[in-house]
CSV table of C-alpha atoms in Angstrom, one decimal:
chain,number,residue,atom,x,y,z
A,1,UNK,CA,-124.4,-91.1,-63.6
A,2,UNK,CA,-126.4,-88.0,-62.0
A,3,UNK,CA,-129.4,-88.7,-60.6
A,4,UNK,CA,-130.4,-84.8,-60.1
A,5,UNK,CA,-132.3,-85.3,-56.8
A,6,UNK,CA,-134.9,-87.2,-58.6
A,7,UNK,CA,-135.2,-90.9,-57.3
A,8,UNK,CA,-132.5,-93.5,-56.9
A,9,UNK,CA,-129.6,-93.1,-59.6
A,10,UNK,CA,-129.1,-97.1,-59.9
A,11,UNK,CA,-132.4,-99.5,-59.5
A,12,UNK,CA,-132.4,-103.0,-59.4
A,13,UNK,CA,-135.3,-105.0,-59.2
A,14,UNK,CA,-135.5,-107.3,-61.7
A,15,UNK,CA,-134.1,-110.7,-60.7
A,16,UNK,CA,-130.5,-109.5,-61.9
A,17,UNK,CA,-128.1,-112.7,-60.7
A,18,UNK,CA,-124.5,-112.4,-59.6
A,19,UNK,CA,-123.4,-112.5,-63.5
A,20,UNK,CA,-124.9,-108.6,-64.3
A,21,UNK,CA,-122.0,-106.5,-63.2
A,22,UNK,CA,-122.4,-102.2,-62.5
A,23,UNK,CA,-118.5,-100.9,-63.1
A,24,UNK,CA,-116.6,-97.8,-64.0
A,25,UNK,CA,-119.2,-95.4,-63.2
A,26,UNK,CA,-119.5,-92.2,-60.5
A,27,UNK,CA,-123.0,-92.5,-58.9
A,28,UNK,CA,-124.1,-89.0,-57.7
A,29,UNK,CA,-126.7,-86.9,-56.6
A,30,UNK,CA,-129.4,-89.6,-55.9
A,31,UNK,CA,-132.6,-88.7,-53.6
A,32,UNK,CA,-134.5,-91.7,-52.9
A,33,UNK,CA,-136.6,-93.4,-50.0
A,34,UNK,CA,-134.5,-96.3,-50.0
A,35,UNK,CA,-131.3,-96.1,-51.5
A,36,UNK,CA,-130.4,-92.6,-53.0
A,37,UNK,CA,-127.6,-93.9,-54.9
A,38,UNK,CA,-128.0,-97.7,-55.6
A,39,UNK,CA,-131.4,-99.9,-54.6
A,40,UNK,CA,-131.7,-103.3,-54.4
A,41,UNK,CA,-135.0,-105.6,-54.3
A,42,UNK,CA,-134.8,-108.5,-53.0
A,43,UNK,CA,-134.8,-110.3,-56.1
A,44,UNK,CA,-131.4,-108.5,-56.9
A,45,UNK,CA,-127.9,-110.1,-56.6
A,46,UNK,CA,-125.8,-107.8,-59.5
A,47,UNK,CA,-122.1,-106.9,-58.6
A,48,UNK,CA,-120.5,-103.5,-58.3
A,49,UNK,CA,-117.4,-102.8,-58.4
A,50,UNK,CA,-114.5,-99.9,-59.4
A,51,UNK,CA,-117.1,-96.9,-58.3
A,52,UNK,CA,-118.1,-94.2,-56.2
A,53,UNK,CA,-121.1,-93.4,-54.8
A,54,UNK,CA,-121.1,-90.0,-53.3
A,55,UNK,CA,-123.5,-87.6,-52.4
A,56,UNK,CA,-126.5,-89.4,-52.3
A,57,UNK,CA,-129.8,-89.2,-50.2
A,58,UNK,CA,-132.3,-91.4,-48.7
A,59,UNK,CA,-134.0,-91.9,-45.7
A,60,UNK,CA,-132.3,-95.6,-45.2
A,61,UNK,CA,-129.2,-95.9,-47.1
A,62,UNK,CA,-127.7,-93.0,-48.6
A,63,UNK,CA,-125.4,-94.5,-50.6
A,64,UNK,CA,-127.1,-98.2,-50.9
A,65,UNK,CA,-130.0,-99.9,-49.5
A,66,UNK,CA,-129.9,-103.6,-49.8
A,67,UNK,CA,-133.9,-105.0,-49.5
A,68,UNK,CA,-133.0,-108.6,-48.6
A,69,UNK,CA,-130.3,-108.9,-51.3
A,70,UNK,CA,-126.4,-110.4,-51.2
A,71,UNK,CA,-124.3,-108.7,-53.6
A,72,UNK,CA,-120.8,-108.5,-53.6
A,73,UNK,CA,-120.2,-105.1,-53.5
A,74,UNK,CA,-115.9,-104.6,-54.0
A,75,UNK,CA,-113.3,-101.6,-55.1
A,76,UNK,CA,-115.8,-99.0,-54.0
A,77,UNK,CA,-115.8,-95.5,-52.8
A,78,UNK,CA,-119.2,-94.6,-51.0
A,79,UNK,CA,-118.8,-91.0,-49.5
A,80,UNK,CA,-120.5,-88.0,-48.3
A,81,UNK,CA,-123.8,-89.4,-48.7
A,82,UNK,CA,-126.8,-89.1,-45.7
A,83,UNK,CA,-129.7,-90.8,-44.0
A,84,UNK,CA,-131.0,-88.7,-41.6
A,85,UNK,CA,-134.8,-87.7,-42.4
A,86,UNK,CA,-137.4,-90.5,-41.3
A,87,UNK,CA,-135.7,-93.3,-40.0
A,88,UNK,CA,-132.3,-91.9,-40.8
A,89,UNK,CA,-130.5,-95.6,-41.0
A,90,UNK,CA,-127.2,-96.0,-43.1
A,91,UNK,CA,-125.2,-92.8,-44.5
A,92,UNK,CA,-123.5,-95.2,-46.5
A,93,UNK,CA,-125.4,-98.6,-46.4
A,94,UNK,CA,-128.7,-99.8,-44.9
A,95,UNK,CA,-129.1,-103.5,-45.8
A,96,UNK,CA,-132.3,-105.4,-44.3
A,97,UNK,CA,-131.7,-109.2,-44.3
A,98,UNK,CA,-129.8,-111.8,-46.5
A,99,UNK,CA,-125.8,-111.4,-46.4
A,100,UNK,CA,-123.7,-108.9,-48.8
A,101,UNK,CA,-119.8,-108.9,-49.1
A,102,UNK,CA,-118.0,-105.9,-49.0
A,103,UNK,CA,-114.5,-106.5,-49.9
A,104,UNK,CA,-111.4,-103.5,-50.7
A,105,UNK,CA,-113.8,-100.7,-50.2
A,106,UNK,CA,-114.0,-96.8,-48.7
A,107,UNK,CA,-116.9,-96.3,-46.2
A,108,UNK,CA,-116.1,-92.6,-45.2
A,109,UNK,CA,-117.7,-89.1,-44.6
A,110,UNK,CA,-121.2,-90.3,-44.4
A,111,UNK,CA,-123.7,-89.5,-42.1
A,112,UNK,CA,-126.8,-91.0,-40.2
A,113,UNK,CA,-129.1,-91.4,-37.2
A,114,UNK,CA,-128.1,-94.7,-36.4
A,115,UNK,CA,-125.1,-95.8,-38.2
A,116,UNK,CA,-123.5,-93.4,-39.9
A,117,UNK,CA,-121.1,-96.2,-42.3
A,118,UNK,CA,-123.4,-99.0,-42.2
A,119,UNK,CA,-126.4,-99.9,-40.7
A,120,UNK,CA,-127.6,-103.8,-40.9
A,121,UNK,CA,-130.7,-105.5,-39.8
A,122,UNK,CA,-131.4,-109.0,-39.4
A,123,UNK,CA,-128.6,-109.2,-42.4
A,124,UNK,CA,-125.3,-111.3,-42.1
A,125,UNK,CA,-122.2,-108.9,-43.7
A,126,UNK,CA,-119.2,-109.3,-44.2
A,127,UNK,CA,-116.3,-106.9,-44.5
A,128,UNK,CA,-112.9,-108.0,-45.8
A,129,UNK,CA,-110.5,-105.3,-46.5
A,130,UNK,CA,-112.6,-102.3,-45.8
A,131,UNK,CA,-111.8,-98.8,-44.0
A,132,UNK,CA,-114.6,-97.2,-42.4
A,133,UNK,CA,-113.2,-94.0,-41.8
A,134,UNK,CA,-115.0,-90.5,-40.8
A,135,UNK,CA,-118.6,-91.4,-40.7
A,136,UNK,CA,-121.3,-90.1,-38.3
A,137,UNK,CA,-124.1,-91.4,-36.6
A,138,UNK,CA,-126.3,-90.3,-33.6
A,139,UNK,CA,-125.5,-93.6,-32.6
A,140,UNK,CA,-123.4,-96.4,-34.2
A,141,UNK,CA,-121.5,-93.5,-36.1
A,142,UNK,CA,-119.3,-96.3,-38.1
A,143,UNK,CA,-121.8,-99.7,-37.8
A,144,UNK,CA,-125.0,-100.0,-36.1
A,145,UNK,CA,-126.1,-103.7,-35.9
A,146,UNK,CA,-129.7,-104.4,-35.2
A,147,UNK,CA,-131.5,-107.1,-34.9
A,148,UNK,CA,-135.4,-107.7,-34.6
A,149,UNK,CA,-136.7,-110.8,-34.1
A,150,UNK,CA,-134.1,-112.4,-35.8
A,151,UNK,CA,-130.5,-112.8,-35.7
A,152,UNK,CA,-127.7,-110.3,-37.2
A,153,UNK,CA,-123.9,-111.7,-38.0
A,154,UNK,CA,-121.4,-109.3,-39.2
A,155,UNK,CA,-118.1,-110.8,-39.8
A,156,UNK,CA,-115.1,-108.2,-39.8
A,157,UNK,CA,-111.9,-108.8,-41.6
A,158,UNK,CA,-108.6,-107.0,-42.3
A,159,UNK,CA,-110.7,-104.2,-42.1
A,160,UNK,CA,-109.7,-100.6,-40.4
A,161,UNK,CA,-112.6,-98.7,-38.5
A,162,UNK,CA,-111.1,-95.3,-36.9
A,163,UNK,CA,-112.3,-91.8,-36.3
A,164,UNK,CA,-116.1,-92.4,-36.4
A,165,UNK,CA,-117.9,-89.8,-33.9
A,166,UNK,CA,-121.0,-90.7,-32.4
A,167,UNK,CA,-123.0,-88.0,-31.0
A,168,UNK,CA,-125.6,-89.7,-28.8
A,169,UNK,CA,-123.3,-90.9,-26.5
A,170,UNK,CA,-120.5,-89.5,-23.9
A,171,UNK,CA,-118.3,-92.8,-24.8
A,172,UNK,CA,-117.9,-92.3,-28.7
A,173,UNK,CA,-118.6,-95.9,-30.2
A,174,UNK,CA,-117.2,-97.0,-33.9
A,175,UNK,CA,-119.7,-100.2,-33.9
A,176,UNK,CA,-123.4,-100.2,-31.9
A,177,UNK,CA,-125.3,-103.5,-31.2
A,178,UNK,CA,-129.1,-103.1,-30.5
A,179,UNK,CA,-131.2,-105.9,-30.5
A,180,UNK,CA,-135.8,-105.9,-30.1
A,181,UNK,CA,-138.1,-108.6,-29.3
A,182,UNK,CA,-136.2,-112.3,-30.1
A,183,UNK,CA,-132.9,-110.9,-32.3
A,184,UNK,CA,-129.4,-111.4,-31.2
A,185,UNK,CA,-126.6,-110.1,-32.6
A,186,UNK,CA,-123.0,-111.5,-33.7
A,187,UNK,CA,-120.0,-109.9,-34.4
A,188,UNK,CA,-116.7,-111.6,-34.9
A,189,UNK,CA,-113.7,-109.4,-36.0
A,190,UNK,CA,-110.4,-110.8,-36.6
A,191,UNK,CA,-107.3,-109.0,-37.7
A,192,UNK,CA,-108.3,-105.5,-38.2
A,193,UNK,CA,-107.7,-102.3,-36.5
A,194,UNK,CA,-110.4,-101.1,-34.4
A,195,UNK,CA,-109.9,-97.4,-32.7
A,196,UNK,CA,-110.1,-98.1,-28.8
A,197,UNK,CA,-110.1,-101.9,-29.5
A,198,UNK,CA,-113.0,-103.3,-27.5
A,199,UNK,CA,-113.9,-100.5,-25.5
A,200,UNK,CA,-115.5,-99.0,-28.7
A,201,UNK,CA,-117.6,-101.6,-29.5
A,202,UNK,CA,-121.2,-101.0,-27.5
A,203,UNK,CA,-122.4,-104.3,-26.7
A,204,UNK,CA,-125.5,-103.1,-25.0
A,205,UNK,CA,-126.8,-106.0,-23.8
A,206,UNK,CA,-127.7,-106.9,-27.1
A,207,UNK,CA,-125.3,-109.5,-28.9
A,208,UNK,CA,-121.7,-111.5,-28.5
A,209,UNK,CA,-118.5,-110.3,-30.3
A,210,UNK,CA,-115.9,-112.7,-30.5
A,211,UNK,CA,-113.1,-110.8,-30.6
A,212,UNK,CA,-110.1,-113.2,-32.5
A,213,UNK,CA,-106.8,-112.8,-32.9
A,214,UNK,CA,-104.4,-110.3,-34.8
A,215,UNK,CA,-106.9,-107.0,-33.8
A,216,UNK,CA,-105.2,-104.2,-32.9
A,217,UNK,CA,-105.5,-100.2,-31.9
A,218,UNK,CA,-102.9,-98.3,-33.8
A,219,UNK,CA,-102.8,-95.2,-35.4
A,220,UNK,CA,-103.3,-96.4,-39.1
A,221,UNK,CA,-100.6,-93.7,-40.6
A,222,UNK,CA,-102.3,-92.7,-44.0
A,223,UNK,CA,-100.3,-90.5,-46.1
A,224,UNK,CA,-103.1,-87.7,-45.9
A,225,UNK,CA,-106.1,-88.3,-44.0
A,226,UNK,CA,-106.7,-84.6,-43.8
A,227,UNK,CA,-107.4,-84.6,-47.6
A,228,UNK,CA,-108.6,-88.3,-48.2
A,229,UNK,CA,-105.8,-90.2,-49.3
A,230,UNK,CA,-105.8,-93.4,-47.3
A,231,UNK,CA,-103.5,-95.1,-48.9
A,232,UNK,CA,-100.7,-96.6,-45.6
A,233,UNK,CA,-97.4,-95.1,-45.3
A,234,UNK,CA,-94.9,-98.3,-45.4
A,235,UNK,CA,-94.1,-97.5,-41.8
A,236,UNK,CA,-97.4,-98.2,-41.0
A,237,UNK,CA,-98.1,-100.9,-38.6
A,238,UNK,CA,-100.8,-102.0,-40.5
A,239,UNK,CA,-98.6,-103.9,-43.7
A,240,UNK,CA,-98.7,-107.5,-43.6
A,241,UNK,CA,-100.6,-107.6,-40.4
A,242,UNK,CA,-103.8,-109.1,-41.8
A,243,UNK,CA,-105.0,-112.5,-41.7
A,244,UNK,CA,-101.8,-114.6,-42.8
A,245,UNK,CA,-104.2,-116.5,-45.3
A,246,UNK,CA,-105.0,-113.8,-47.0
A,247,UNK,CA,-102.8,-111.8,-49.2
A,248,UNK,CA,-102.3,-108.6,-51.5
A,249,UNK,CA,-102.1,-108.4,-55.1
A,250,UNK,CA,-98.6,-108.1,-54.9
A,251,UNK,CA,-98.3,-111.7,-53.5
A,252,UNK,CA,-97.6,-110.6,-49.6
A,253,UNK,CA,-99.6,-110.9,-46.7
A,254,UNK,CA,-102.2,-108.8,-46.7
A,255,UNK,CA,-102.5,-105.4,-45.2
A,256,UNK,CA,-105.2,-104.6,-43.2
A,257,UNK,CA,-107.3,-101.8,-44.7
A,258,UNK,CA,-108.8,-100.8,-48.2
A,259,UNK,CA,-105.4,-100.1,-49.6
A,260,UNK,CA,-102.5,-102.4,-49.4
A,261,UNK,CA,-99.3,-101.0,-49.9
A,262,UNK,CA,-97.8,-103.0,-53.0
A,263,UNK,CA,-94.1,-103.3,-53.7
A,264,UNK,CA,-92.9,-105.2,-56.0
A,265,UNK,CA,-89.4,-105.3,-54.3
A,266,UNK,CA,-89.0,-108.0,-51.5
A,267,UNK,CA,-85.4,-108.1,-50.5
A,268,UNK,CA,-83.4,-110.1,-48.9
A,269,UNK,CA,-81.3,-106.5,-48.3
A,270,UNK,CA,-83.1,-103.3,-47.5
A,271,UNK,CA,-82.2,-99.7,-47.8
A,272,UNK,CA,-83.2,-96.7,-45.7
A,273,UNK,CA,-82.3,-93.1,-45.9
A,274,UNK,CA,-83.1,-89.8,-45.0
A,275,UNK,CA,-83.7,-88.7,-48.4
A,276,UNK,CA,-86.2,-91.9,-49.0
A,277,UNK,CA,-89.8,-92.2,-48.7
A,278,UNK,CA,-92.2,-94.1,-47.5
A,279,UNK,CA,-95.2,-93.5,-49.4
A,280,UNK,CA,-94.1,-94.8,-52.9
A,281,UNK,CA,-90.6,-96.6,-52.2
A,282,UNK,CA,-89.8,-100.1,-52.4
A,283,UNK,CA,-87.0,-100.2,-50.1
A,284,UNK,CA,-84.3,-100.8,-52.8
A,285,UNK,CA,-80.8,-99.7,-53.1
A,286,UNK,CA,-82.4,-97.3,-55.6
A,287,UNK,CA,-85.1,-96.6,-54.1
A,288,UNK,CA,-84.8,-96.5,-50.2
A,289,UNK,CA,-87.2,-96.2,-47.3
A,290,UNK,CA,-87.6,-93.1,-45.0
A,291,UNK,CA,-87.9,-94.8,-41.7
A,292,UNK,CA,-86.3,-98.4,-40.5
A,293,UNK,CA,-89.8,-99.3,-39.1
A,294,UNK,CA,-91.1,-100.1,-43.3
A,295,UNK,CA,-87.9,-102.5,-43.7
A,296,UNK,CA,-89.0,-104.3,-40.9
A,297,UNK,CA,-92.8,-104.2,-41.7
A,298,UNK,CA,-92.0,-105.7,-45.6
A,299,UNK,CA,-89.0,-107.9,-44.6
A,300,UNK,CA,-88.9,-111.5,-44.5
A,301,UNK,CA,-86.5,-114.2,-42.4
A,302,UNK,CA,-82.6,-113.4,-42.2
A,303,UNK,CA,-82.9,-110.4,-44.3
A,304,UNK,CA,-80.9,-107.4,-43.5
A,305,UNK,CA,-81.3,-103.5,-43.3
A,306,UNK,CA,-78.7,-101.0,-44.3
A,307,UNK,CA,-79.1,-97.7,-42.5
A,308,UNK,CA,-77.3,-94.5,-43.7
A,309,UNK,CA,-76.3,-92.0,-41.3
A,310,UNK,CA,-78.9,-89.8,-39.8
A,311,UNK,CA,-81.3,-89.2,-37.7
A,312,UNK,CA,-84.7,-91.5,-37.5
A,313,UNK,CA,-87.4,-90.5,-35.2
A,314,UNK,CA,-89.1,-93.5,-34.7
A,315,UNK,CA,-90.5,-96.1,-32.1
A,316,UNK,CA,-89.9,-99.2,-33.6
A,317,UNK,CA,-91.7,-102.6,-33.3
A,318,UNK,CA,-90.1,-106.0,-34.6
A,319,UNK,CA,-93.3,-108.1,-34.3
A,320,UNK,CA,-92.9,-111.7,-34.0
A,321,UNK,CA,-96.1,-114.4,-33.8
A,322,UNK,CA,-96.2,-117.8,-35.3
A,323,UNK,CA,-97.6,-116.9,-38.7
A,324,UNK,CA,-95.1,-113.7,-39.8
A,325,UNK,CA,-92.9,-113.9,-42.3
A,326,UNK,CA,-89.9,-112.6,-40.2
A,327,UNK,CA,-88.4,-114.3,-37.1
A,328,UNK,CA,-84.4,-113.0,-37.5
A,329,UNK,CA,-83.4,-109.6,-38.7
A,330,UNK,CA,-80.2,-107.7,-39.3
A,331,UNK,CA,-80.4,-103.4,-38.7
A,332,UNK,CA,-77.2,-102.2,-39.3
A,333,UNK,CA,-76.3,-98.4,-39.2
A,334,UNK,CA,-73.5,-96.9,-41.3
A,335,UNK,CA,-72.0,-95.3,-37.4
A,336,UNK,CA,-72.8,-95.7,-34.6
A,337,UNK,CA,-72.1,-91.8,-33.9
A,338,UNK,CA,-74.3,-90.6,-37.0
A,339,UNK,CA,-76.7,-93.2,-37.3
A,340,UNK,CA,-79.2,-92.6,-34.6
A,341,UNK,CA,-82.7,-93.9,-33.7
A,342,UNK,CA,-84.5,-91.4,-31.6
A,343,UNK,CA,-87.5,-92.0,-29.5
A,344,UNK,CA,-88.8,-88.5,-29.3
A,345,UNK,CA,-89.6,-89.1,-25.6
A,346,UNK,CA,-92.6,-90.5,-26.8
A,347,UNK,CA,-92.3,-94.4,-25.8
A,348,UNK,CA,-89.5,-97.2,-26.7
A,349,UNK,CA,-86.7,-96.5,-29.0
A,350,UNK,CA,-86.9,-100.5,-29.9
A,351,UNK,CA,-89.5,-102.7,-29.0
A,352,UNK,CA,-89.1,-106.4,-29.8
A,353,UNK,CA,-90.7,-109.1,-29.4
A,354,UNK,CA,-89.7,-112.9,-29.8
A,355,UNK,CA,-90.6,-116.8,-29.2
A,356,UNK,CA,-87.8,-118.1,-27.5
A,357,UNK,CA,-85.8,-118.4,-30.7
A,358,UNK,CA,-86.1,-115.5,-33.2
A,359,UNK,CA,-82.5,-113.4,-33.6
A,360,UNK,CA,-82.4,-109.6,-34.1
A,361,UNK,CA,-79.2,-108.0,-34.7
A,362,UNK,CA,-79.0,-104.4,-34.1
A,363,UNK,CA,-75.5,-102.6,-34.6
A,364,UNK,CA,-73.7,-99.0,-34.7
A,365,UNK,CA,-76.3,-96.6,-33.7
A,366,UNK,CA,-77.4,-94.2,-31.0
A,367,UNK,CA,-80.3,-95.4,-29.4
A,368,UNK,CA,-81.8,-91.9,-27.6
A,369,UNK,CA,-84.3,-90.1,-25.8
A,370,UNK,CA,-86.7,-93.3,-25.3
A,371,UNK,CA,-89.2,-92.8,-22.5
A,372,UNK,CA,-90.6,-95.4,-21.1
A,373,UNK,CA,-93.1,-94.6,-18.9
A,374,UNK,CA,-94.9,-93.4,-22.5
A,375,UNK,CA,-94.2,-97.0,-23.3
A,376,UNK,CA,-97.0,-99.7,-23.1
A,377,UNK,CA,-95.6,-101.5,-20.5
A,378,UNK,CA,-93.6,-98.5,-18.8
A,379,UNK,CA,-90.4,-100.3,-19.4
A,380,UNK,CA,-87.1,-100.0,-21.2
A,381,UNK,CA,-87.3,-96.9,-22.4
A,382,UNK,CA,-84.3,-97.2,-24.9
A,383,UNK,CA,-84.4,-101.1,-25.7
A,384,UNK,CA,-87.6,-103.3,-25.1
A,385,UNK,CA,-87.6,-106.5,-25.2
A,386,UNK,CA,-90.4,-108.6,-24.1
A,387,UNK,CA,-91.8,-112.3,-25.2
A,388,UNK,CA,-94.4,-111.4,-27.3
A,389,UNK,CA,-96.1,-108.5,-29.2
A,390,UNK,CA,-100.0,-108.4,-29.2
């Protein structure tokens, strides 16, 4: 649906309930004052899902402005759309009170004053399974929260927020709280992958974040961010580390992110070789994985890995915490004088991490050039193996 730079391409405003449903469409070339793609009243509570919204304009949400509304908004792509005449809030959504859901959807490319992804006002959001990727904002480049008189709440969720610039600051921050008169400001995030953890998050004086458990600050490893796929490479450390009551499609634990990586294979006995691949493979016989790291990122308790001979640049990580689906592993190379893990100088060969009671077996390979001052905790620089992984 086009809008040809004529108004909002999508209105809403007629007391449309959680039952009316927008799907399958491209939304494109909106110019509106609120919402150049998609508007909402307040009155307005329809769903979308399975779209894209690119390349829309508005002065407050490019993609979407939400006027007091809670839709759940899921499966989207919203990309390469802008806010920054007038108020220049929200490249990709401005939503002003009342509490949307985004869940499994694509915030990237999108540009703002003041949040560049999302910008929220007295609203309470929450994002399960997004990746705000690539935004940019003056200030807030991937969420600005604000709230004015009263309160914002933004739950966070098995979400990934990386690589948002923001230009108003020497310190680049992916999420901005700013608060006026009474407001305060809420933000809890739980299992997701924030870029610089909390040292990216601008407090400002103006909220509380309750930072939970399972967050973490790793590269993400998409297949191709250069050219928008954002799909995780199975080596990623991102598969099955989202909340452990939540799950994928495919029946696992979910991955945090947008895009799970769903294999239909699920052992006990994995496969890895240098002619595999890890962005389609399911790890079987037939099918093996390129790197030891996805065998250990899909594999559950007392399975094994077979490793042919070769060489397998990699830093691996056996993670172990009381809700993962792995506590005792088997890696065993085809020989010990062709089979070889290599660290690249560029951290720990082997990192692991157990209770008191979780077993990993690790036999005939060369374990070489780890270094571990490059390491986290500037130890072991071939073998690692500490209490607990965070």
């Amino acid at each position: 649906i086009d809008g040809n730079q004529s108004g909002s391409v999508v209105t809403f405003e007629n007391g449309e309930d959680s039952t009316a449903l927008l799907s399958g469409f491209t939304i494109q070339n909106g110019l509106g004052f609120r919402g150049g793609g998609v508007y909402y009243s307040s009155t307005a509570n329809a769903r979308l899902d399975n779209l894209t919204i690119i390349n829309n304009t508005s002065n407050s949400g490019g993609g979407i402005a939400l006027m007091g509304s809670s839709p759940v908004i899921a499966n989207v792509t919203i990309a390469g759309n802008s806010a920054v005449s007038g108020s220049g809030l929200g490249g990709g959504i401005y939503c002003n009170g009342q509490g949307p859901i985004l869940k499994q959807a694509l915030i990237t490319n999108n540009l703002a004053s003041y949040g560049g992804g999302v910008y929220c006002n007295n609203s309470n959001i929450t994002f399960t399974k997004v990746s705000i990727i690539g935004n940019y904002g003056e200030s807030g480049s991937g969420i600005f929260l604000k709230s004015h008189s009263n309160s914002t709440n933004a739950n966070i969720i098995n979400t990934i927020i990386t690589d948002n610039p923001d230009g108003f600051e020497s310190t680049s921050y992916q999420i901005t709280l700013s608060q006026q008169d009474d407001g305060s400001n809420y933000l809890d995030i739980e299992y997701s992958n924030i870029q610089d953890g909390e040292a990216s998050i601008d407090i400002n004086n103006s909220g509380t974040l309750t930072w939970g458990s399972g967050n973490l600050d790793v590269d993400p490893m998409f297949v191709d961010s250069a050219n928008g796929n954002y799909n995780l490479v199975a080596s990623s450390m991102l598969i099955n580390a989202g909340h452990p009551d939540s799950s994928d499609s495919d029946g696992s634990r979910a991955d945090i992110g947008a895009y799970p990586y769903l294999n239909s294979y699920s052992g006990p006995t994995w496969y890895i070789t240098e002619s595999g691949n890890d962005t389609t493979a399911t790890g079987a016989s037939d099918d093996p994985f390129r790197s030891i790291q996805a065998a250990l990122n899909f594999g559950s308790d007392d399975d094994t890995a077979f490793v042919s001979a070769g060489t397998y640049n990699e830093n691996l990580v056996y993670r172990y915490d009381e809700s993962a689906s792995i506590r005792s592993v088997s890696i065993i190379g085809e020989d010990k004088a062709t089979t070889i893990i290599d660290g690249q100088n560029s951290g720990n060969c082997i990192r692991l991490s157990h209770n008191g009671y979780s077993t990993v077996t690790i036999k005939d390979f060369t374990v070489r050039n780890g270094y571990s001052e490059r390491s986290e905790n500037n130890q072991g620089g071939g073998i690692m193996v500490g209490f607990k992984y965070d």
